[in-house]
Structure formats: structure tokens, C-alpha cells
Short mmCIF file of N, CA, C and O and ligand atoms in Angstrom, two decimals:
data_model
loop_
_atom_site.label_atom_id
_atom_site.label_comp_id
_atom_site.label_asym_id
_atom_site.label_seq_id
_atom_site.Cartn_x
_atom_site.Cartn_y
_atom_site.Cartn_z
N MET G 15 11.31 -14.95 1.63
CA MET G 15 9.89 -14.88 1.96
C MET G 15 9.07 -14.96 0.67
O MET G 15 9.34 -14.27 -0.29
N GLU G 16 8.08 -15.84 0.66
CA GLU G 16 7.14 -15.93 -0.46
C GLU G 16 5.77 -15.50 0.04
O GLU G 16 5.30 -16.01 1.06
N LEU G 17 5.19 -14.57 -0.63
CA LEU G 17 3.86 -14.13 -0.25
C LEU G 17 2.94 -14.22 -1.46
O LEU G 17 3.38 -13.99 -2.59
N GLU G 18 1.69 -14.54 -1.19
CA GLU G 18 0.71 -14.53 -2.27
C GLU G 18 -0.52 -13.79 -1.80
O GLU G 18 -0.81 -13.70 -0.61
N GLY G 19 -1.23 -13.25 -2.78
CA GLY G 19 -2.45 -12.53 -2.44
C GLY G 19 -3.27 -12.26 -3.67
O GLY G 19 -2.93 -12.70 -4.78
N GLY G 20 -4.33 -11.52 -3.47
CA GLY G 20 -5.20 -11.20 -4.59
C GLY G 20 -6.36 -10.34 -4.14
O GLY G 20 -6.46 -9.96 -2.97
N CYS G 21 -7.23 -10.05 -5.09
CA CYS G 21 -8.38 -9.20 -4.80
C CYS G 21 -9.51 -9.99 -4.16
O CYS G 21 -9.43 -11.22 -4.03
N TYR G 22 -10.56 -9.31 -3.83
CA TYR G 22 -11.71 -9.90 -3.14
C TYR G 22 -12.37 -11.00 -3.96
O TYR G 22 -12.85 -11.99 -3.42
N CYS G 23 -12.42 -10.84 -5.29
CA CYS G 23 -13.11 -11.83 -6.13
C CYS G 23 -12.16 -12.84 -6.75
O CYS G 23 -12.60 -13.73 -7.48
N SER G 24 -10.86 -12.70 -6.49
CA SER G 24 -9.83 -13.61 -6.99
C SER G 24 -9.59 -13.54 -8.50
O SER G 24 -8.93 -14.41 -9.06
N ALA G 25 -10.11 -12.52 -9.17
CA ALA G 25 -9.84 -12.35 -10.60
C ALA G 25 -8.39 -11.97 -10.82
O ALA G 25 -7.80 -12.29 -11.85
N VAL G 26 -7.80 -11.26 -9.86
CA VAL G 26 -6.39 -10.85 -9.94
C VAL G 26 -5.65 -11.48 -8.77
O VAL G 26 -6.08 -11.39 -7.62
N ARG G 27 -4.53 -12.13 -9.11
CA ARG G 27 -3.69 -12.76 -8.09
C ARG G 27 -2.24 -12.33 -8.31
O ARG G 27 -1.82 -12.07 -9.43
N TYR G 28 -1.48 -12.28 -7.23
CA TYR G 28 -0.06 -11.91 -7.36
C TYR G 28 0.80 -12.77 -6.44
O TYR G 28 0.28 -13.43 -5.53
N ALA G 29 2.08 -12.73 -6.68
CA ALA G 29 3.05 -13.42 -5.83
C ALA G 29 4.23 -12.49 -5.59
O ALA G 29 4.57 -11.67 -6.44
N VAL G 30 4.83 -12.63 -4.43
CA VAL G 30 5.98 -11.82 -4.06
C VAL G 30 7.09 -12.73 -3.57
O VAL G 30 6.87 -13.57 -2.70
N ALA G 31 8.26 -12.56 -4.14
CA ALA G 31 9.45 -13.26 -3.64
C ALA G 31 10.38 -12.19 -3.09
O ALA G 31 10.58 -11.16 -3.72
N GLY G 32 10.90 -12.41 -1.93
CA GLY G 32 11.80 -11.41 -1.35
C GLY G 32 11.16 -10.73 -0.16
O GLY G 32 9.95 -10.81 0.04
N MET G 33 11.98 -10.07 0.62
CA MET G 33 11.53 -9.45 1.86
C MET G 33 10.97 -8.06 1.59
O MET G 33 11.49 -7.34 0.74
N PRO G 34 9.96 -7.66 2.33
CA PRO G 34 9.52 -6.26 2.25
C PRO G 34 10.64 -5.33 2.70
O PRO G 34 11.35 -5.65 3.66
N VAL G 35 10.82 -4.21 2.00
CA VAL G 35 11.87 -3.28 2.40
C VAL G 35 11.35 -2.19 3.32
O VAL G 35 12.12 -1.50 3.97
N PHE G 36 10.03 -2.05 3.39
CA PHE G 36 9.44 -1.05 4.27
C PHE G 36 8.01 -1.46 4.58
O PHE G 36 7.32 -2.00 3.71
N LYS G 37 7.59 -1.24 5.82
CA LYS G 37 6.23 -1.56 6.21
C LYS G 37 5.69 -0.38 7.01
O LYS G 37 6.34 0.07 7.95
N ALA G 38 4.51 0.10 6.63
CA ALA G 38 4.03 1.31 7.30
C ALA G 38 2.52 1.43 7.24
O ALA G 38 1.82 0.66 6.58
N LEU G 39 2.07 2.44 7.96
CA LEU G 39 0.67 2.87 7.95
C LEU G 39 0.66 4.23 7.26
O LEU G 39 1.39 5.13 7.66
N CYS G 40 -0.19 4.40 6.25
CA CYS G 40 -0.24 5.69 5.55
C CYS G 40 -1.55 6.40 5.84
O CYS G 40 -2.63 5.84 5.66
N TYR G 41 -1.41 7.65 6.29
CA TYR G 41 -2.58 8.45 6.66
C TYR G 41 -2.95 9.47 5.58
O TYR G 41 -3.74 10.37 5.83
N CYS G 42 -2.40 9.35 4.38
CA CYS G 42 -2.66 10.38 3.37
C CYS G 42 -4.12 10.37 2.94
O CYS G 42 -4.84 9.38 3.10
N ARG G 43 -4.56 11.48 2.39
CA ARG G 43 -5.96 11.64 2.01
C ARG G 43 -6.38 10.60 0.97
O ARG G 43 -7.51 10.10 1.01
N ALA G 44 -5.50 10.28 0.05
CA ALA G 44 -5.84 9.29 -0.98
C ALA G 44 -6.06 7.92 -0.35
O ALA G 44 -6.99 7.20 -0.71
N CYS G 45 -5.22 7.55 0.60
CA CYS G 45 -5.40 6.26 1.26
C CYS G 45 -6.71 6.24 2.03
O CYS G 45 -7.35 5.20 2.14
N GLN G 46 -7.11 7.38 2.57
CA GLN G 46 -8.40 7.43 3.26
C GLN G 46 -9.54 7.11 2.30
O GLN G 46 -10.50 6.42 2.65
N HIS G 47 -9.44 7.62 1.07
CA HIS G 47 -10.45 7.29 0.06
C HIS G 47 -10.48 5.78 -0.18
O HIS G 47 -11.55 5.17 -0.23
N VAL G 48 -9.32 5.21 -0.36
CA VAL G 48 -9.24 3.80 -0.74
C VAL G 48 -9.59 2.89 0.44
O VAL G 48 -10.24 1.85 0.26
N ALA G 49 -9.19 3.29 1.64
CA ALA G 49 -9.35 2.41 2.79
C ALA G 49 -10.70 2.58 3.49
O ALA G 49 -10.97 1.88 4.45
N GLY G 50 -11.52 3.51 3.02
CA GLY G 50 -12.81 3.68 3.65
C GLY G 50 -12.78 4.60 4.85
O GLY G 50 -13.65 4.54 5.71
N GLY G 51 -11.78 5.46 4.92
CA GLY G 51 -11.72 6.46 5.99
C GLY G 51 -10.53 6.29 6.92
O GLY G 51 -10.08 7.25 7.51
N GLY G 52 -10.06 5.09 7.06
CA GLY G 52 -8.92 4.84 7.94
C GLY G 52 -7.61 5.03 7.21
O GLY G 52 -7.58 5.31 6.01
N PRO G 53 -6.51 4.87 7.92
CA PRO G 53 -5.21 4.83 7.25
C PRO G 53 -5.08 3.49 6.52
O PRO G 53 -5.93 2.61 6.68
N GLN G 54 -4.06 3.36 5.74
CA GLN G 54 -3.87 2.13 4.98
C GLN G 54 -2.57 1.45 5.38
O GLN G 54 -1.54 2.10 5.51
N TYR G 55 -2.63 0.15 5.57
CA TYR G 55 -1.44 -0.64 5.86
C TYR G 55 -0.82 -1.08 4.53
O TYR G 55 -1.53 -1.59 3.67
N PHE G 56 0.47 -0.86 4.40
CA PHE G 56 1.11 -1.29 3.15
C PHE G 56 2.53 -1.79 3.43
O PHE G 56 3.11 -1.50 4.47
N MET G 57 3.04 -2.52 2.47
CA MET G 57 4.46 -2.84 2.50
C MET G 57 5.05 -2.65 1.13
O MET G 57 4.41 -2.88 0.11
N LEU G 58 6.27 -2.15 1.13
CA LEU G 58 7.00 -1.95 -0.11
C LEU G 58 7.81 -3.22 -0.39
O LEU G 58 8.61 -3.65 0.45
N VAL G 59 7.55 -3.82 -1.54
CA VAL G 59 8.27 -5.05 -1.89
C VAL G 59 9.10 -4.80 -3.15
O VAL G 59 8.75 -3.95 -3.96
N PRO G 60 10.19 -5.55 -3.30
CA PRO G 60 11.05 -5.33 -4.47
C PRO G 60 10.31 -5.61 -5.78
O PRO G 60 9.59 -6.60 -5.88
N GLU G 61 10.48 -4.71 -6.74
CA GLU G 61 9.86 -4.86 -8.06
C GLU G 61 10.25 -6.19 -8.70
O GLU G 61 9.42 -6.86 -9.33
N LEU G 62 11.48 -6.56 -8.50
CA LEU G 62 12.04 -7.76 -9.14
C LEU G 62 11.29 -9.04 -8.75
O LEU G 62 11.10 -9.93 -9.56
N GLY G 63 10.86 -9.14 -7.52
CA GLY G 63 10.22 -10.36 -7.06
C GLY G 63 8.70 -10.33 -7.14
O GLY G 63 8.04 -11.26 -6.71
N PHE G 64 8.16 -9.26 -7.71
CA PHE G 64 6.71 -9.11 -7.74
C PHE G 64 6.16 -9.57 -9.08
O PHE G 64 6.66 -9.18 -10.13
N SER G 65 5.11 -10.40 -9.07
CA SER G 65 4.51 -10.80 -10.34
C SER G 65 3.00 -10.99 -10.20
O SER G 65 2.51 -11.42 -9.15
N ILE G 66 2.31 -10.63 -11.27
CA ILE G 66 0.87 -10.90 -11.36
C ILE G 66 0.74 -12.33 -11.88
O ILE G 66 1.29 -12.66 -12.92
N THR G 67 0.04 -13.16 -11.15
CA THR G 67 -0.06 -14.57 -11.54
C THR G 67 -1.41 -14.90 -12.16
O THR G 67 -1.59 -15.96 -12.75
N LYS G 68 -2.39 -13.99 -12.02
CA LYS G 68 -3.69 -14.22 -12.64
C LYS G 68 -4.38 -12.89 -12.90
O LYS G 68 -4.35 -12.00 -12.05
N GLY G 69 -4.99 -12.77 -14.08
CA GLY G 69 -5.77 -11.58 -14.39
C GLY G 69 -4.92 -10.38 -14.73
O GLY G 69 -3.68 -10.45 -14.75
N THR G 70 -5.57 -9.28 -15.01
CA THR G 70 -4.90 -8.02 -15.32
C THR G 70 -5.60 -6.91 -14.56
O THR G 70 -6.77 -6.64 -14.80
N PRO G 71 -4.90 -6.29 -13.63
CA PRO G 71 -5.54 -5.21 -12.89
C PRO G 71 -5.74 -3.97 -13.75
O PRO G 71 -5.00 -3.76 -14.71
N ALA G 72 -6.73 -3.19 -13.41
CA ALA G 72 -6.89 -1.86 -14.01
C ALA G 72 -5.99 -0.90 -13.25
O ALA G 72 -5.62 -1.18 -12.10
N SER G 73 -5.59 0.19 -13.90
CA SER G 73 -4.73 1.16 -13.24
C SER G 73 -5.25 2.57 -13.45
O SER G 73 -5.89 2.86 -14.47
N PHE G 74 -4.94 3.42 -12.51
CA PHE G 74 -5.38 4.81 -12.59
C PHE G 74 -4.33 5.72 -11.97
O PHE G 74 -3.77 5.41 -10.91
N ALA G 75 -4.07 6.84 -12.65
CA ALA G 75 -3.21 7.88 -12.09
C ALA G 75 -3.88 9.22 -12.37
O ALA G 75 -4.38 9.45 -13.48
N ARG G 76 -3.93 10.09 -11.39
CA ARG G 76 -4.55 11.40 -11.59
C ARG G 76 -3.71 12.23 -12.54
O ARG G 76 -2.51 12.34 -12.37
N SER G 77 -4.38 12.83 -13.54
CA SER G 77 -3.65 13.63 -14.53
C SER G 77 -3.43 15.05 -14.03
O SER G 77 -2.65 15.80 -14.62
N ASP G 78 -4.09 15.43 -12.95
CA ASP G 78 -3.97 16.80 -12.45
C ASP G 78 -2.87 16.94 -11.40
O ASP G 78 -2.67 18.01 -10.86
N LEU G 79 -2.18 15.85 -11.11
CA LEU G 79 -1.11 15.91 -10.12
C LEU G 79 0.23 15.68 -10.79
O LEU G 79 0.35 14.85 -11.70
N GLU G 80 1.24 16.39 -10.32
CA GLU G 80 2.59 16.16 -10.80
C GLU G 80 3.12 14.88 -10.14
O GLU G 80 2.91 14.67 -8.95
N ALA G 81 3.75 14.03 -10.89
CA ALA G 81 4.31 12.78 -10.35
C ALA G 81 3.27 11.97 -9.59
O ALA G 81 3.51 11.51 -8.47
N ALA G 82 2.09 11.85 -10.17
CA ALA G 82 1.02 11.10 -9.51
C ALA G 82 1.39 9.62 -9.41
O ALA G 82 2.05 9.08 -10.30
N VAL G 83 0.95 9.00 -8.34
CA VAL G 83 1.14 7.55 -8.21
C VAL G 83 0.15 6.85 -9.13
O VAL G 83 -0.86 7.42 -9.54
N THR G 84 0.47 5.61 -9.49
CA THR G 84 -0.45 4.79 -10.28
C THR G 84 -1.04 3.72 -9.37
O THR G 84 -0.30 2.94 -8.77
N ARG G 85 -2.34 3.72 -9.25
CA ARG G 85 -3.04 2.78 -8.37
C ARG G 85 -3.63 1.66 -9.19
O ARG G 85 -4.31 1.92 -10.18
N SER G 86 -3.37 0.44 -8.79
CA SER G 86 -3.86 -0.71 -9.54
C SER G 86 -4.90 -1.47 -8.71
O SER G 86 -4.71 -1.69 -7.52
N PHE G 87 -5.97 -1.84 -9.38
CA PHE G 87 -7.11 -2.43 -8.68
C PHE G 87 -7.82 -3.42 -9.59
O PHE G 87 -7.64 -3.42 -10.81
N CYS G 88 -8.65 -4.25 -8.99
CA CYS G 88 -9.40 -5.23 -9.77
C CYS G 88 -10.57 -4.54 -10.47
O CYS G 88 -11.36 -3.87 -9.83
N ARG G 89 -10.67 -4.72 -11.79
CA ARG G 89 -11.74 -4.06 -12.53
C ARG G 89 -13.09 -4.73 -12.28
O ARG G 89 -14.13 -4.18 -12.61
N THR G 90 -13.08 -5.90 -11.68
CA THR G 90 -14.34 -6.60 -11.41
C THR G 90 -14.88 -6.25 -10.02
O THR G 90 -16.03 -5.84 -9.88
N CYS G 91 -14.05 -6.40 -9.00
CA CYS G 91 -14.56 -6.18 -7.64
C CYS G 91 -14.08 -4.88 -7.02
O CYS G 91 -14.56 -4.50 -5.95
N GLY G 92 -13.15 -4.19 -7.66
CA GLY G 92 -12.74 -2.87 -7.19
C GLY G 92 -11.68 -2.86 -6.09
O GLY G 92 -11.28 -1.79 -5.65
N THR G 93 -11.23 -4.01 -5.66
CA THR G 93 -10.22 -4.05 -4.60
C THR G 93 -8.92 -3.38 -5.06
O THR G 93 -8.40 -3.71 -6.13
N HIS G 94 -8.41 -2.47 -4.24
CA HIS G 94 -7.10 -1.88 -4.53
C HIS G 94 -6.01 -2.84 -4.10
O HIS G 94 -6.01 -3.30 -2.96
N LEU G 95 -5.10 -3.11 -5.02
CA LEU G 95 -4.09 -4.14 -4.77
C LEU G 95 -2.71 -3.56 -4.48
O LEU G 95 -2.04 -3.97 -3.55
N PHE G 96 -2.29 -2.62 -5.33
CA PHE G 96 -0.95 -2.06 -5.15
C PHE G 96 -0.84 -0.73 -5.86
O PHE G 96 -1.70 -0.35 -6.65
N THR G 97 0.25 -0.03 -5.53
CA THR G 97 0.51 1.30 -6.08
C THR G 97 1.97 1.37 -6.49
O THR G 97 2.82 0.73 -5.87
N ARG G 98 2.23 2.13 -7.55
CA ARG G 98 3.62 2.44 -7.90
C ARG G 98 3.80 3.95 -7.89
O ARG G 98 2.95 4.68 -8.37
N ARG G 99 4.91 4.37 -7.27
CA ARG G 99 5.21 5.79 -7.16
C ARG G 99 6.38 6.12 -8.06
O ARG G 99 7.41 5.44 -8.00
N PRO G 100 6.27 7.17 -8.90
CA PRO G 100 7.39 7.53 -9.78
C PRO G 100 8.67 7.75 -8.96
O PRO G 100 8.64 8.43 -7.94
N GLY G 101 9.75 7.16 -9.38
CA GLY G 101 11.03 7.35 -8.70
C GLY G 101 11.27 6.39 -7.55
O GLY G 101 12.36 6.35 -6.99
N LEU G 102 10.25 5.63 -7.19
CA LEU G 102 10.41 4.67 -6.09
C LEU G 102 10.55 3.28 -6.68
O LEU G 102 9.69 2.82 -7.42
N ASP G 103 11.62 2.61 -6.33
CA ASP G 103 11.87 1.27 -6.84
C ASP G 103 11.15 0.27 -5.93
O ASP G 103 11.57 0.03 -4.81
N GLY G 104 10.06 -0.28 -6.41
CA GLY G 104 9.33 -1.24 -5.61
C GLY G 104 7.84 -1.09 -5.83
O GLY G 104 7.38 -0.16 -6.48
N VAL G 105 7.12 -2.05 -5.29
CA VAL G 105 5.66 -2.07 -5.41
C VAL G 105 5.07 -1.88 -4.02
O VAL G 105 5.47 -2.56 -3.07
N ILE G 106 4.16 -0.93 -3.92
CA ILE G 106 3.51 -0.63 -2.64
C ILE G 106 2.26 -1.50 -2.54
O ILE G 106 1.25 -1.25 -3.20
N LEU G 107 2.36 -2.54 -1.75
CA LEU G 107 1.34 -3.57 -1.71
C LEU G 107 0.39 -3.36 -0.52
O LEU G 107 0.84 -3.12 0.60
N LYS G 108 -0.91 -3.45 -0.79
CA LYS G 108 -1.90 -3.28 0.28
C LYS G 108 -1.99 -4.57 1.09
O LYS G 108 -2.29 -5.65 0.56
N VAL G 109 -1.74 -4.45 2.37
CA VAL G 109 -1.64 -5.62 3.23
C VAL G 109 -2.93 -6.44 3.28
O VAL G 109 -2.91 -7.67 3.38
N GLY G 110 -4.08 -5.77 3.15
CA GLY G 110 -5.36 -6.47 3.20
C GLY G 110 -5.57 -7.45 2.07
O GLY G 110 -6.46 -8.30 2.14
N THR G 111 -4.75 -7.37 1.02
CA THR G 111 -4.92 -8.28 -0.11
C THR G 111 -4.07 -9.55 0.02
O THR G 111 -4.17 -10.44 -0.81
N LEU G 112 -3.23 -9.62 1.06
CA LEU G 112 -2.43 -10.83 1.25
C LEU G 112 -3.35 -11.99 1.64
O LEU G 112 -4.34 -11.80 2.35
N ASP G 113 -3.01 -13.19 1.21
CA ASP G 113 -3.76 -14.37 1.64
C ASP G 113 -3.68 -14.52 3.16
O ASP G 113 -4.61 -14.95 3.81
N GLU G 114 -2.52 -14.18 3.70
CA GLU G 114 -2.32 -14.23 5.15
C GLU G 114 -1.84 -12.87 5.64
O GLU G 114 -0.63 -12.66 5.82
N PRO G 115 -2.77 -11.96 5.85
CA PRO G 115 -2.36 -10.60 6.26
C PRO G 115 -1.52 -10.57 7.53
O PRO G 115 -0.73 -9.64 7.73
N GLY G 116 -1.68 -11.58 8.37
CA GLY G 116 -0.91 -11.63 9.61
C GLY G 116 0.59 -11.67 9.39
O GLY G 116 1.37 -11.33 10.27
N ARG G 117 1.00 -12.08 8.20
CA ARG G 117 2.44 -12.14 7.92
C ARG G 117 3.06 -10.76 7.78
O ARG G 117 4.27 -10.62 7.74
N PHE G 118 2.22 -9.74 7.67
CA PHE G 118 2.72 -8.36 7.67
C PHE G 118 3.45 -8.08 8.97
O PHE G 118 4.40 -7.30 9.01
N ASP G 119 2.98 -8.71 10.05
CA ASP G 119 3.53 -8.55 11.39
C ASP G 119 3.17 -7.19 11.99
O ASP G 119 2.26 -7.12 12.79
N ALA G 120 3.86 -6.12 11.60
CA ALA G 120 3.56 -4.81 12.18
C ALA G 120 4.17 -3.71 11.33
O ALA G 120 5.20 -3.92 10.69
N PRO G 121 3.53 -2.54 11.33
CA PRO G 121 4.13 -1.40 10.62
C PRO G 121 5.34 -0.88 11.39
O PRO G 121 5.45 -1.10 12.60
N ARG G 122 6.25 -0.23 10.68
CA ARG G 122 7.45 0.34 11.32
C ARG G 122 7.39 1.86 11.38
O ARG G 122 8.25 2.49 11.96
N ALA G 123 6.39 2.44 10.71
CA ALA G 123 6.30 3.90 10.70
C ALA G 123 4.89 4.32 10.34
O ALA G 123 4.12 3.53 9.76
N ALA G 124 4.56 5.54 10.69
CA ALA G 124 3.31 6.17 10.26
C ALA G 124 3.70 7.32 9.35
O ALA G 124 4.49 8.19 9.75
N ILE G 125 3.18 7.33 8.12
CA ILE G 125 3.59 8.36 7.17
C ILE G 125 2.39 9.22 6.75
O ILE G 125 1.24 8.83 6.92
N PHE G 126 2.69 10.39 6.20
CA PHE G 126 1.68 11.37 5.80
C PHE G 126 0.73 11.70 6.96
O PHE G 126 -0.47 11.91 6.76
N VAL G 127 1.27 11.77 8.17
CA VAL G 127 0.41 12.05 9.33
C VAL G 127 -0.12 13.50 9.29
O VAL G 127 -1.08 13.81 9.99
N ALA G 128 0.48 14.35 8.46
CA ALA G 128 -0.04 15.72 8.31
C ALA G 128 -1.45 15.72 7.74
O ALA G 128 -2.18 16.69 7.89
N GLU G 129 -1.82 14.63 7.09
CA GLU G 129 -3.14 14.56 6.45
C GLU G 129 -4.14 13.71 7.24
O GLU G 129 -5.24 13.44 6.78
N LYS G 130 -3.77 13.32 8.45
CA LYS G 130 -4.65 12.44 9.21
C LYS G 130 -5.89 13.20 9.68
O LYS G 130 -5.89 14.43 9.76
N GLN G 131 -6.92 12.45 10.02
CA GLN G 131 -8.16 13.02 10.53
C GLN G 131 -8.14 13.03 12.06
O GLN G 131 -7.41 12.24 12.68
N PRO G 132 -8.96 13.91 12.66
CA PRO G 132 -8.98 13.98 14.13
C PRO G 132 -9.33 12.65 14.79
O PRO G 132 -8.92 12.38 15.92
N PHE G 133 -10.08 11.81 14.12
CA PHE G 133 -10.49 10.53 14.72
C PHE G 133 -9.47 9.42 14.52
O PHE G 133 -9.64 8.31 15.02
N HIS G 134 -8.40 9.68 13.77
CA HIS G 134 -7.36 8.67 13.60
C HIS G 134 -6.49 8.57 14.84
O HIS G 134 -6.23 9.57 15.49
N ARG G 135 -6.04 7.38 15.13
CA ARG G 135 -5.10 7.15 16.23
C ARG G 135 -3.82 6.59 15.64
O ARG G 135 -3.85 5.69 14.82
N ILE G 136 -2.70 7.13 16.08
CA ILE G 136 -1.41 6.64 15.62
C ILE G 136 -0.78 5.83 16.76
O ILE G 136 -0.67 6.34 17.87
N PRO G 137 -0.39 4.59 16.49
CA PRO G 137 0.23 3.79 17.55
C PRO G 137 1.45 4.52 18.16
O PRO G 137 2.27 5.07 17.43
N ASP G 138 1.52 4.51 19.48
CA ASP G 138 2.56 5.25 20.21
C ASP G 138 3.98 4.86 19.83
O ASP G 138 4.90 5.65 19.92
N ASP G 139 4.16 3.60 19.45
CA ASP G 139 5.52 3.09 19.26
C ASP G 139 6.05 3.32 17.84
O ASP G 139 7.13 2.85 17.51
N LEU G 140 5.30 4.05 17.01
CA LEU G 140 5.75 4.23 15.63
C LEU G 140 6.38 5.60 15.40
O LEU G 140 5.84 6.61 15.82
N PRO G 141 7.51 5.63 14.71
CA PRO G 141 8.04 6.92 14.25
C PRO G 141 7.04 7.55 13.28
O PRO G 141 6.43 6.84 12.48
N GLN G 142 6.86 8.85 13.38
CA GLN G 142 5.89 9.55 12.53
C GLN G 142 6.58 10.48 11.56
O GLN G 142 7.55 11.15 11.90
N PHE G 143 6.06 10.52 10.35
CA PHE G 143 6.58 11.42 9.32
C PHE G 143 5.41 12.23 8.76
O PHE G 143 4.34 11.68 8.48
N ALA G 144 5.62 13.53 8.60
CA ALA G 144 4.56 14.40 8.09
C ALA G 144 4.15 13.99 6.68
O ALA G 144 2.99 14.07 6.31
N GLY G 145 5.13 13.57 5.88
CA GLY G 145 4.87 13.13 4.52
C GLY G 145 5.59 11.82 4.29
O GLY G 145 5.54 10.91 5.12
N LEU G 146 6.29 11.75 3.17
CA LEU G 146 7.09 10.56 2.89
C LEU G 146 8.26 10.49 3.87
O LEU G 146 8.79 11.53 4.27
N PRO G 147 8.69 9.30 4.26
CA PRO G 147 9.89 9.20 5.10
C PRO G 147 11.12 9.52 4.25
O PRO G 147 11.08 9.40 3.03
N PRO G 148 12.21 9.94 4.90
CA PRO G 148 13.45 10.15 4.14
C PRO G 148 13.91 8.83 3.54
O PRO G 148 13.58 7.78 4.10
N PRO G 149 14.64 8.86 2.44
CA PRO G 149 15.12 7.61 1.83
C PRO G 149 15.91 6.78 2.84
O PRO G 149 16.62 7.34 3.67
N ALA G 150 15.71 5.48 2.78
CA ALA G 150 16.40 4.58 3.71
C ALA G 150 17.91 4.73 3.58
O ALA G 150 18.43 4.82 2.47
N SER G 151 18.60 4.78 4.70
CA SER G 151 20.05 4.94 4.64
C SER G 151 20.72 3.58 4.60
O SER G 151 20.12 2.58 4.93
ZN1 ZN P 202 -11.52 -8.80 -7.90
ZN1 ZN P 203 -1.31 7.04 1.51
#
């Protein structure tokens, strides 16, 4: 699978070779900030096949959190593109930045549902995890 995407203003572009290893909806509080209140659709793609093909994203990690994730975004238009989590092999890619978001197909799980808001709806057919899912077996 080859996927391409980028930010809203196209200053940052990326390419992905290889299959996503996980696809989910994240209801964590941080994703609510980034997504504008809703959960966030993401897919975990192998680090090896991920490359930035244009521009240089800005990155941010909270210094007040232990093992904080690093969030990368376009410094021009502010679009959040991807996240890296310490200890997790792969790039957490925001589905909305794909050139063809429809290729995401569907999430396989809902994660961090302990942090969801009362107005959030979780699709009935998804396994739910209070926080991170257990490591794939
Ligand atoms: Zn941009
Ligand atoms: Zn999240």
C-alpha cells in the first residue's frame, strides 16, 4: 500500500509505504484539543516506510508529562499530521491528512474511551479500550 498526504496548505507532504498495523478512533483529551472536540481517526504505520517528502513539520511534546508523545504539525497552517509515542514503533498518522482519506476504510477499535465526552458516540461494532489497547499479539 502506498499512501500520500499532507497538511492543509501543502507546505508539508509525506508518503507511506506498507500497510497500517492499527487503525482506530482515539477519544483522549489531547485528541479532542487537536480534533476540535471530537475523537480523532488515526492509523499506525511502520516507521520504516514513512517519509516526509516536502517541508519540515514543527514538533511539540509537553515537558510536564512523563513519556509525553511528540506531536508534529505544519508551522504554517497548523494542521496536525502525525504523532510519535515513546516505546511505540511506528508513526501515528492523522487520517484527515491523507490525500484520499477514504482509503482508511474503517477504525478497528475505540481507545481512551475513559476520557470521552458525554456527547461523543462510539460506533457499536468497535472494541473499546479505556486507555491504550494491549500490545498486538
Ligand atoms: Zn500547512
Ligand atoms: Zn488521542
